Amino acid sequence: MSRLAILWKKKGQTIGFVPTMGALHEGHASLIRRARKENDKVVVSIFVNPAQFGPNEDFSRYPRPFDKDRALCAALGVDILYHPSPEAIYPPGYKSFIEVEGLSQLWCGHFRPGHFRGVATVVLNLFQTVSPARAYFGEKDYQQLTIIKTMARDLNLSMRVIGCQTLREKDGLAMSSRNQYLSPSERRDAAMLYRSLCEASEKINQGIEIASALKAARQKILSIPNSRIDYLAAVDGLSLEEIKSPRLGARILAAVWIGKTRLIDNIKLA
Ligand code: AMP
């Protein structure tokens, strides 16, 4: 992979890179299409990264439909599908980890300690191998996108990290590889999450206080059977610190359990 990347670079060809954990859906496909449009070569990685899963999380049951993923990548004109083994990324004696301080401890980082350390580490490792001119990440994982942008800035990576808008199912549920964990009734209820975020953002944009808009959203989400909220908050779009009154670029971030499935989503405030 690295040798090909060097060859392409020598020829002046740009590489667009889309890192994923596989179980590809239209959300991933939209990133790949954008990479295809903006670069000479497209590399997609599929790597279910053990370092970003906690001990009681879904690492072993995470879906791995590799043949289907490979066919989709081929249909989308991907030049290289990079699918390393865990041992190739973390050989015996591996000791180096990346910590993006502060940002990694907030929100999902609080509920999933070590998660973003694992994400930043593997993403930098993949960037080193692929040498992309541009890397594409979904706004769906807004905290992840912010952390990767910060890492790229702090470490002077000579590439651009590009955020792409969230693709949604018809009822508004953000597409996610984890949606397939939902039972049919949970799947129907799950649409309530995005609806609640939309309603809250509309209220805030109309001048209603953030606290009261979020209180209503919280009640609505908790009306879903077997639901639990990890967090639901309005945050500054760059620092991800909680805000009490609206400002430019702010977002509402949410992580919600429905049964045994954890869903995350977010929405921009005007
Ligand atoms: P994952 O395979 O879940 O690690 O996601 C790989 C990349 O696809 C990440 O940059 C995600 O943010 C992005 N992604 C996942 N779901 C969506 C979606 N519904 N719309 C846009 N991008 C997404």
mmCIF file of C-alpha atoms and ligand atoms in Angstrom:
data_model
loop_
_atom_site.group_PDB
_atom_site.id
_atom_site.type_symbol
_atom_site.label_atom_id
_atom_site.label_comp_id
_atom_site.label_asym_id
_atom_site.label_seq_id
_atom_site.Cartn_x
_atom_site.Cartn_y
_atom_site.Cartn_z
ATOM 1 C CA MET A 1 0.000 0.000 0.000
ATOM 2 C CA SER A 2 2.677 2.527 1.035
ATOM 3 C CA ARG A 3 4.772 1.791 -2.066
ATOM 4 C CA LEU A 4 1.814 2.384 -4.385
ATOM 5 C CA ALA A 5 1.017 5.609 -2.555
ATOM 6 C CA ILE A 6 4.614 6.803 -3.076
ATOM 7 C CA LEU A 7 4.422 5.912 -6.775
ATOM 8 C CA TRP A 8 1.149 7.822 -7.220
ATOM 9 C CA LYS A 9 2.542 10.809 -5.365
ATOM 10 C CA LYS A 10 5.659 10.798 -7.575
ATOM 11 C CA LYS A 11 3.381 10.998 -10.592
ATOM 12 C CA GLY A 12 1.599 13.964 -8.992
ATOM 13 C CA GLN A 13 -1.610 12.004 -8.410
ATOM 14 C CA THR A 14 -3.686 12.904 -5.360
ATOM 15 C CA ILE A 15 -5.127 10.306 -3.007
ATOM 16 C CA GLY A 16 -8.508 10.657 -1.346
ATOM 17 C CA PHE A 17 -8.878 8.424 1.717
ATOM 18 C CA VAL A 18 -12.003 7.131 3.474
ATOM 19 C CA PRO A 19 -11.280 5.219 6.694
ATOM 20 C CA THR A 20 -14.118 2.927 7.830
ATOM 21 C CA MET A 21 -14.889 -0.073 10.009
ATOM 22 C CA GLY A 22 -16.812 -1.750 7.165
ATOM 23 C CA ALA A 23 -20.465 -2.860 7.065
ATOM 24 C CA LEU A 24 -20.661 -0.127 4.458
ATOM 25 C CA HIS A 25 -23.886 1.778 3.806
ATOM 26 C CA GLU A 26 -24.942 4.821 1.778
ATOM 27 C CA GLY A 27 -23.329 7.145 4.353
ATOM 28 C CA HIS A 28 -19.936 5.580 3.646
ATOM 29 C CA ALA A 29 -20.730 5.547 -0.082
ATOM 30 C CA SER A 30 -21.339 9.308 -0.036
ATOM 31 C CA LEU A 31 -17.847 9.856 1.407
ATOM 32 C CA ILE A 32 -16.328 7.551 -1.213
ATOM 33 C CA ARG A 33 -18.183 9.326 -4.050
ATOM 34 C CA ARG A 34 -16.898 12.674 -2.839
ATOM 35 C CA ALA A 35 -13.347 11.308 -2.598
ATOM 36 C CA ARG A 36 -13.724 9.916 -6.126
ATOM 37 C CA LYS A 37 -14.804 13.318 -7.433
ATOM 38 C CA GLU A 38 -12.023 15.314 -5.786
ATOM 39 C CA ASN A 39 -8.965 13.037 -6.213
ATOM 40 C CA ASP A 40 -7.089 10.978 -8.812
ATOM 41 C CA LYS A 41 -7.019 7.865 -6.625
ATOM 42 C CA VAL A 42 -9.311 6.638 -3.876
ATOM 43 C CA VAL A 43 -8.287 4.414 -0.974
ATOM 44 C CA VAL A 44 -10.822 2.972 1.468
ATOM 45 C CA SER A 45 -9.762 1.169 4.623
ATOM 46 C CA ILE A 46 -11.824 -1.356 6.511
ATOM 47 C CA PHE A 47 -10.474 -2.001 9.969
ATOM 48 C CA VAL A 48 -12.484 -2.843 13.062
ATOM 49 C CA ASN A 49 -10.032 -1.231 15.446
ATOM 50 C CA PRO A 50 -9.758 -3.152 18.737
ATOM 51 C CA ALA A 51 -8.108 -0.149 20.425
ATOM 52 C CA GLN A 52 -11.271 1.954 20.221
ATOM 53 C CA PHE A 53 -13.613 -0.585 21.848
ATOM 54 C CA GLY A 54 -14.027 -0.916 25.606
ATOM 55 C CA PRO A 55 -13.911 -4.361 27.264
ATOM 56 C CA ASN A 56 -17.714 -4.674 27.373
ATOM 57 C CA GLU A 57 -18.425 -3.185 23.954
ATOM 58 C CA ASP A 58 -19.396 -4.775 20.643
ATOM 59 C CA PHE A 59 -15.949 -5.468 19.109
ATOM 60 C CA SER A 60 -16.511 -9.182 18.552
ATOM 61 C CA ARG A 61 -20.082 -8.869 17.273
ATOM 62 C CA TYR A 62 -19.452 -5.800 15.078
ATOM 63 C CA PRO A 63 -20.720 -6.776 11.577
ATOM 64 C CA ARG A 64 -18.010 -7.801 9.085
ATOM 65 C CA PRO A 65 -19.669 -8.467 5.689
ATOM 66 C CA PHE A 66 -16.366 -8.186 3.829
ATOM 67 C CA ASP A 67 -17.388 -9.614 0.435
ATOM 68 C CA LYS A 68 -20.370 -7.262 0.194
ATOM 69 C CA ASP A 69 -18.187 -4.308 1.204
ATOM 70 C CA ARG A 70 -15.577 -5.224 -1.391
ATOM 71 C CA ALA A 71 -18.234 -5.397 -4.130
ATOM 72 C CA LEU A 72 -19.583 -1.961 -3.157
ATOM 73 C CA CYS A 73 -16.075 -0.469 -3.207
ATOM 74 C CA ALA A 74 -15.463 -1.958 -6.646
ATOM 75 C CA ALA A 75 -18.758 -0.537 -7.927
ATOM 76 C CA LEU A 76 -17.812 2.900 -6.583
ATOM 77 C CA GLY A 77 -14.458 2.863 -8.401
ATOM 78 C CA VAL A 78 -12.239 2.532 -5.331
ATOM 79 C CA ASP A 79 -8.606 1.958 -6.384
ATOM 80 C CA ILE A 80 -7.412 0.216 -3.226
ATOM 81 C CA LEU A 81 -9.344 -1.406 -0.404
ATOM 82 C CA TYR A 82 -6.947 -1.624 2.528
ATOM 83 C CA HIS A 83 -8.022 -4.309 5.000
ATOM 84 C CA PRO A 84 -5.204 -4.866 7.496
ATOM 85 C CA SER A 85 -5.273 -7.468 10.256
ATOM 86 C CA PRO A 86 -5.103 -6.275 13.884
ATOM 87 C CA GLU A 87 -1.572 -7.752 14.066
ATOM 88 C CA ALA A 88 -0.463 -5.664 11.089
ATOM 89 C CA ILE A 89 -1.534 -2.465 12.853
ATOM 90 C CA TYR A 90 -0.564 -3.523 16.390
ATOM 91 C CA PRO A 91 2.349 -5.977 16.079
ATOM 92 C CA PRO A 92 3.814 -7.482 19.257
ATOM 93 C CA GLY A 93 5.611 -4.763 21.217
ATOM 94 C CA TYR A 94 3.389 -1.944 19.902
ATOM 95 C CA LYS A 95 3.540 0.937 22.409
ATOM 96 C CA SER A 96 2.591 4.248 20.772
ATOM 97 C CA PHE A 97 -0.731 6.033 21.215
ATOM 98 C CA ILE A 98 -2.092 9.444 20.273
ATOM 99 C CA GLU A 99 -4.018 11.502 22.808
ATOM 100 C CA VAL A 100 -5.910 14.621 21.712
ATOM 101 C CA GLU A 101 -6.325 16.107 25.158
ATOM 102 C CA GLY A 102 -9.536 17.603 26.454
ATOM 103 C CA LEU A 103 -11.666 16.986 23.377
ATOM 104 C CA SER A 104 -11.225 13.233 23.845
ATOM 105 C CA GLN A 105 -12.509 13.274 27.414
ATOM 106 C CA LEU A 106 -15.819 15.051 26.666
ATOM 107 C CA TRP A 107 -19.165 13.470 25.707
ATOM 108 C CA CYS A 108 -18.570 10.065 24.104
ATOM 109 C CA GLY A 109 -15.079 10.101 25.654
ATOM 110 C CA HIS A 110 -16.615 10.288 29.114
ATOM 111 C CA PHE A 111 -18.825 7.251 28.497
ATOM 112 C CA ARG A 112 -16.254 5.349 26.433
ATOM 113 C CA PRO A 113 -12.892 5.951 28.162
ATOM 114 C CA GLY A 114 -9.980 5.392 25.785
ATOM 115 C CA HIS A 115 -12.224 5.357 22.703
ATOM 116 C CA PHE A 116 -10.796 8.473 21.028
ATOM 117 C CA ARG A 117 -7.230 7.530 21.978
ATOM 118 C CA GLY A 118 -7.821 4.373 19.948
ATOM 119 C CA VAL A 119 -9.443 6.309 17.101
ATOM 120 C CA ALA A 120 -6.708 8.970 16.856
ATOM 121 C CA THR A 121 -3.983 6.320 17.038
ATOM 122 C CA VAL A 122 -5.349 4.162 14.251
ATOM 123 C CA VAL A 123 -6.257 7.115 12.045
ATOM 124 C CA LEU A 124 -2.732 8.557 12.265
ATOM 125 C CA ASN A 125 -1.328 5.083 11.551
ATOM 126 C CA LEU A 126 -3.577 4.782 8.471
ATOM 127 C CA PHE A 127 -2.688 8.313 7.308
ATOM 128 C CA GLN A 128 1.011 7.382 7.486
ATOM 129 C CA THR A 129 0.412 4.326 5.301
ATOM 130 C CA VAL A 130 -1.949 5.898 2.771
ATOM 131 C CA SER A 131 -0.432 9.428 2.516
ATOM 132 C CA PRO A 132 -3.678 11.032 1.392
ATOM 133 C CA ALA A 133 -4.066 14.586 0.110
ATOM 134 C CA ARG A 134 -7.583 14.559 1.554
ATOM 135 C CA ALA A 135 -9.323 12.356 4.102
ATOM 136 C CA TYR A 136 -13.109 12.229 4.416
ATOM 137 C CA PHE A 137 -15.024 11.849 7.679
ATOM 138 C CA GLY A 138 -18.746 12.022 8.439
ATOM 139 C CA GLU A 139 -20.310 14.786 10.527
ATOM 140 C CA LYS A 140 -22.427 11.996 11.979
ATOM 141 C CA ASP A 141 -19.469 11.350 14.303
ATOM 142 C CA TYR A 142 -19.005 15.032 15.007
ATOM 143 C CA GLN A 143 -16.716 14.650 18.013
ATOM 144 C CA GLN A 144 -14.507 12.223 16.084
ATOM 145 C CA LEU A 145 -14.322 14.657 13.142
ATOM 146 C CA THR A 146 -13.328 17.497 15.494
ATOM 147 C CA ILE A 147 -10.651 15.361 17.155
ATOM 148 C CA ILE A 148 -9.138 14.255 13.834
ATOM 149 C CA LYS A 149 -9.115 17.848 12.531
ATOM 150 C CA THR A 150 -7.364 18.949 15.726
ATOM 151 C CA MET A 151 -4.806 16.144 15.487
ATOM 152 C CA ALA A 152 -4.063 17.022 11.839
ATOM 153 C CA ARG A 153 -3.576 20.685 12.767
ATOM 154 C CA ASP A 154 -1.451 20.036 15.863
ATOM 155 C CA LEU A 155 0.829 17.495 14.183
ATOM 156 C CA ASN A 156 1.203 19.560 10.972
ATOM 157 C CA LEU A 157 -0.134 16.782 8.770
ATOM 158 C CA SER A 158 0.139 17.938 5.161
ATOM 159 C CA MET A 159 -3.348 16.894 4.164
ATOM 160 C CA ARG A 160 -6.902 18.125 4.525
ATOM 161 C CA VAL A 161 -9.517 16.575 6.782
ATOM 162 C CA ILE A 162 -12.911 17.064 5.170
ATOM 163 C CA GLY A 163 -16.227 16.780 7.027
ATOM 164 C CA CYS A 164 -19.167 15.410 5.033
ATOM 165 C CA GLN A 165 -22.834 15.752 5.835
ATOM 166 C CA THR A 166 -24.769 12.965 7.546
ATOM 167 C CA LEU A 167 -26.813 10.664 5.329
ATOM 168 C CA ARG A 168 -30.148 9.633 6.803
ATOM 169 C CA GLU A 169 -32.836 7.021 6.297
ATOM 170 C CA LYS A 170 -36.206 8.272 5.016
ATOM 171 C CA ASP A 171 -37.497 8.730 8.568
ATOM 172 C CA GLY A 172 -34.431 10.762 9.550
ATOM 173 C CA LEU A 173 -32.437 8.127 11.450
ATOM 174 C CA ALA A 174 -28.734 8.673 10.734
ATOM 175 C CA MET A 175 -27.378 5.731 8.735
ATOM 176 C CA SER A 176 -25.065 3.614 10.863
ATOM 177 C CA SER A 177 -23.595 0.129 10.748
ATOM 178 C CA ARG A 178 -25.023 -0.337 14.244
ATOM 179 C CA ASN A 179 -28.636 0.288 13.156
ATOM 180 C CA GLN A 180 -28.846 -3.384 12.210
ATOM 181 C CA TYR A 181 -28.657 -4.263 15.921
ATOM 182 C CA LEU A 182 -32.118 -2.675 16.401
ATOM 183 C CA SER A 183 -35.218 -4.879 16.549
ATOM 184 C CA PRO A 184 -38.058 -3.843 14.175
ATOM 185 C CA SER A 185 -39.885 -1.932 16.916
ATOM 186 C CA GLU A 186 -36.678 -0.298 18.199
ATOM 187 C CA ARG A 187 -35.881 0.679 14.617
ATOM 188 C CA ARG A 188 -39.278 2.428 14.313
ATOM 189 C CA ASP A 189 -38.759 4.222 17.640
ATOM 190 C CA ALA A 190 -35.217 5.247 16.744
ATOM 191 C CA ALA A 191 -36.500 7.899 14.330
ATOM 192 C CA MET A 192 -37.625 9.856 17.398
ATOM 193 C CA LEU A 193 -34.000 10.744 18.186
ATOM 194 C CA TYR A 194 -33.466 12.901 15.089
ATOM 195 C CA ARG A 195 -37.011 14.286 15.297
ATOM 196 C CA SER A 196 -36.286 15.452 18.844
ATOM 197 C CA LEU A 197 -33.012 17.072 17.744
ATOM 198 C CA CYS A 198 -34.799 18.862 14.872
ATOM 199 C CA GLU A 199 -37.524 20.151 17.188
ATOM 200 C CA ALA A 200 -35.000 21.343 19.761
ATOM 201 C CA SER A 201 -32.893 23.150 17.168
ATOM 202 C CA GLU A 202 -35.980 24.812 15.657
ATOM 203 C CA LYS A 203 -37.039 26.035 19.096
ATOM 204 C CA ILE A 204 -33.563 27.367 19.902
ATOM 205 C CA ASN A 205 -33.351 29.075 16.518
ATOM 206 C CA GLN A 206 -36.703 30.729 17.299
ATOM 207 C CA GLY A 207 -35.278 32.134 20.531
ATOM 208 C CA ILE A 208 -36.460 29.596 23.101
ATOM 209 C CA GLU A 209 -33.831 28.937 25.795
ATOM 210 C CA ILE A 210 -31.475 26.019 25.186
ATOM 211 C CA ALA A 211 -32.256 24.492 28.594
ATOM 212 C CA SER A 212 -35.988 24.389 27.994
ATOM 213 C CA ALA A 213 -35.680 23.140 24.391
ATOM 214 C CA LEU A 214 -33.389 20.326 25.535
ATOM 215 C CA LYS A 215 -35.667 19.445 28.441
ATOM 216 C CA ALA A 216 -38.520 18.811 25.998
ATOM 217 C CA ALA A 217 -36.219 16.779 23.732
ATOM 218 C CA ARG A 218 -35.037 14.721 26.697
ATOM 219 C CA GLN A 219 -38.634 13.912 27.674
ATOM 220 C CA LYS A 220 -39.484 12.911 24.130
ATOM 221 C CA ILE A 221 -36.445 10.641 23.816
ATOM 222 C CA LEU A 222 -37.134 9.030 27.187
ATOM 223 C CA SER A 223 -40.667 8.191 26.031
ATOM 224 C CA ILE A 224 -39.041 5.573 23.748
ATOM 225 C CA PRO A 225 -39.318 2.168 25.483
ATOM 226 C CA ASN A 226 -36.012 0.963 27.021
ATOM 227 C CA SER A 227 -34.236 4.207 26.194
ATOM 228 C CA ARG A 228 -31.467 5.858 28.184
ATOM 229 C CA ILE A 229 -29.609 9.082 27.463
ATOM 230 C CA ASP A 230 -25.815 9.144 27.839
ATOM 231 C CA TYR A 231 -25.777 12.856 26.963
ATOM 232 C CA LEU A 232 -27.832 15.489 25.178
ATOM 233 C CA ALA A 233 -26.216 18.910 25.086
ATOM 234 C CA ALA A 234 -25.695 22.059 23.064
ATOM 235 C CA VAL A 235 -22.003 22.661 22.439
ATOM 236 C CA ASP A 236 -19.606 25.093 20.804
ATOM 237 C CA GLY A 237 -18.859 23.734 17.303
ATOM 238 C CA LEU A 238 -15.069 23.896 17.779
ATOM 239 C CA SER A 239 -14.269 23.391 21.460
ATOM 240 C CA LEU A 240 -17.270 21.085 22.067
ATOM 241 C CA GLU A 241 -17.696 22.804 25.444
ATOM 242 C CA GLU A 242 -21.292 23.001 26.644
ATOM 243 C CA ILE A 243 -23.061 26.298 25.939
ATOM 244 C CA LYS A 244 -26.098 27.833 27.606
ATOM 245 C CA SER A 245 -26.956 30.326 24.857
ATOM 246 C CA PRO A 246 -26.716 29.961 21.094
ATOM 247 C CA ARG A 247 -23.696 31.008 19.037
ATOM 248 C CA LEU A 248 -22.510 30.592 15.461
ATOM 249 C CA GLY A 249 -21.535 27.029 14.516
ATOM 250 C CA ALA A 250 -23.024 25.499 17.676
ATOM 251 C CA ARG A 251 -24.440 21.972 17.616
ATOM 252 C CA ILE A 252 -26.600 19.711 19.682
ATOM 253 C CA LEU A 253 -24.876 16.389 20.355
ATOM 254 C CA ALA A 254 -26.646 13.283 21.601
ATOM 255 C CA ALA A 255 -25.894 9.688 22.519
ATOM 256 C CA VAL A 256 -28.873 7.518 23.334
ATOM 257 C CA TRP A 257 -29.327 3.849 24.123
ATOM 258 C CA ILE A 258 -32.354 2.059 22.725
ATOM 259 C CA GLY A 259 -32.317 -1.367 24.325
ATOM 260 C CA LYS A 260 -28.789 -2.689 23.821
ATOM 261 C CA THR A 261 -27.937 -0.353 20.934
ATOM 262 C CA ARG A 262 -26.139 2.944 21.393
ATOM 263 C CA LEU A 263 -26.971 5.587 18.785
ATOM 264 C CA ILE A 264 -25.250 8.935 18.322
ATOM 265 C CA ASP A 265 -26.439 11.901 16.309
ATOM 266 C CA ASN A 266 -26.070 15.667 16.149
ATOM 267 C CA ILE A 267 -27.550 18.704 14.482
ATOM 268 C CA LYS A 268 -26.221 22.158 13.644
ATOM 269 C CA LEU A 269 -27.862 25.186 15.179
ATOM 270 C CA ALA A 270 -28.395 28.096 12.796
HETATM 271 P P1 AMP B 1 -17.535 3.865 10.649
HETATM 272 O O1 AMP B 1 -17.406 2.749 9.680
HETATM 273 O O2 AMP B 1 -18.816 3.870 11.411
HETATM 274 O O3 AMP B 1 -16.318 4.023 11.511
HETATM 275 O O4 AMP B 1 -17.606 5.196 9.769
HETATM 276 C C1 AMP B 1 -16.614 5.503 8.821
HETATM 277 C C2 AMP B 1 -16.803 6.922 8.364
HETATM 278 O O5 AMP B 1 -18.100 7.062 7.770
HETATM 279 C C3 AMP B 1 -16.744 7.936 9.522
HETATM 280 O O6 AMP B 1 -16.061 9.103 9.071
HETATM 281 C C4 AMP B 1 -18.200 8.214 9.783
HETATM 282 O O7 AMP B 1 -18.423 9.475 10.362
HETATM 283 C C5 AMP B 1 -18.768 8.138 8.379
HETATM 284 N N1 AMP B 1 -20.217 7.884 8.451
HETATM 285 C C6 AMP B 1 -20.847 6.927 9.162
HETATM 286 N N2 AMP B 1 -22.193 7.035 9.029
HETATM 287 C C7 AMP B 1 -22.401 8.094 8.217
HETATM 288 C C8 AMP B 1 -23.583 8.734 7.707
HETATM 289 N N3 AMP B 1 -24.796 8.309 8.008
HETATM 290 N N4 AMP B 1 -23.428 9.796 6.886
HETATM 291 C C9 AMP B 1 -22.180 10.250 6.570
HETATM 292 N N5 AMP B 1 -21.033 9.694 7.011
HETATM 293 C C10 AMP B 1 -21.135 8.640 7.835
#
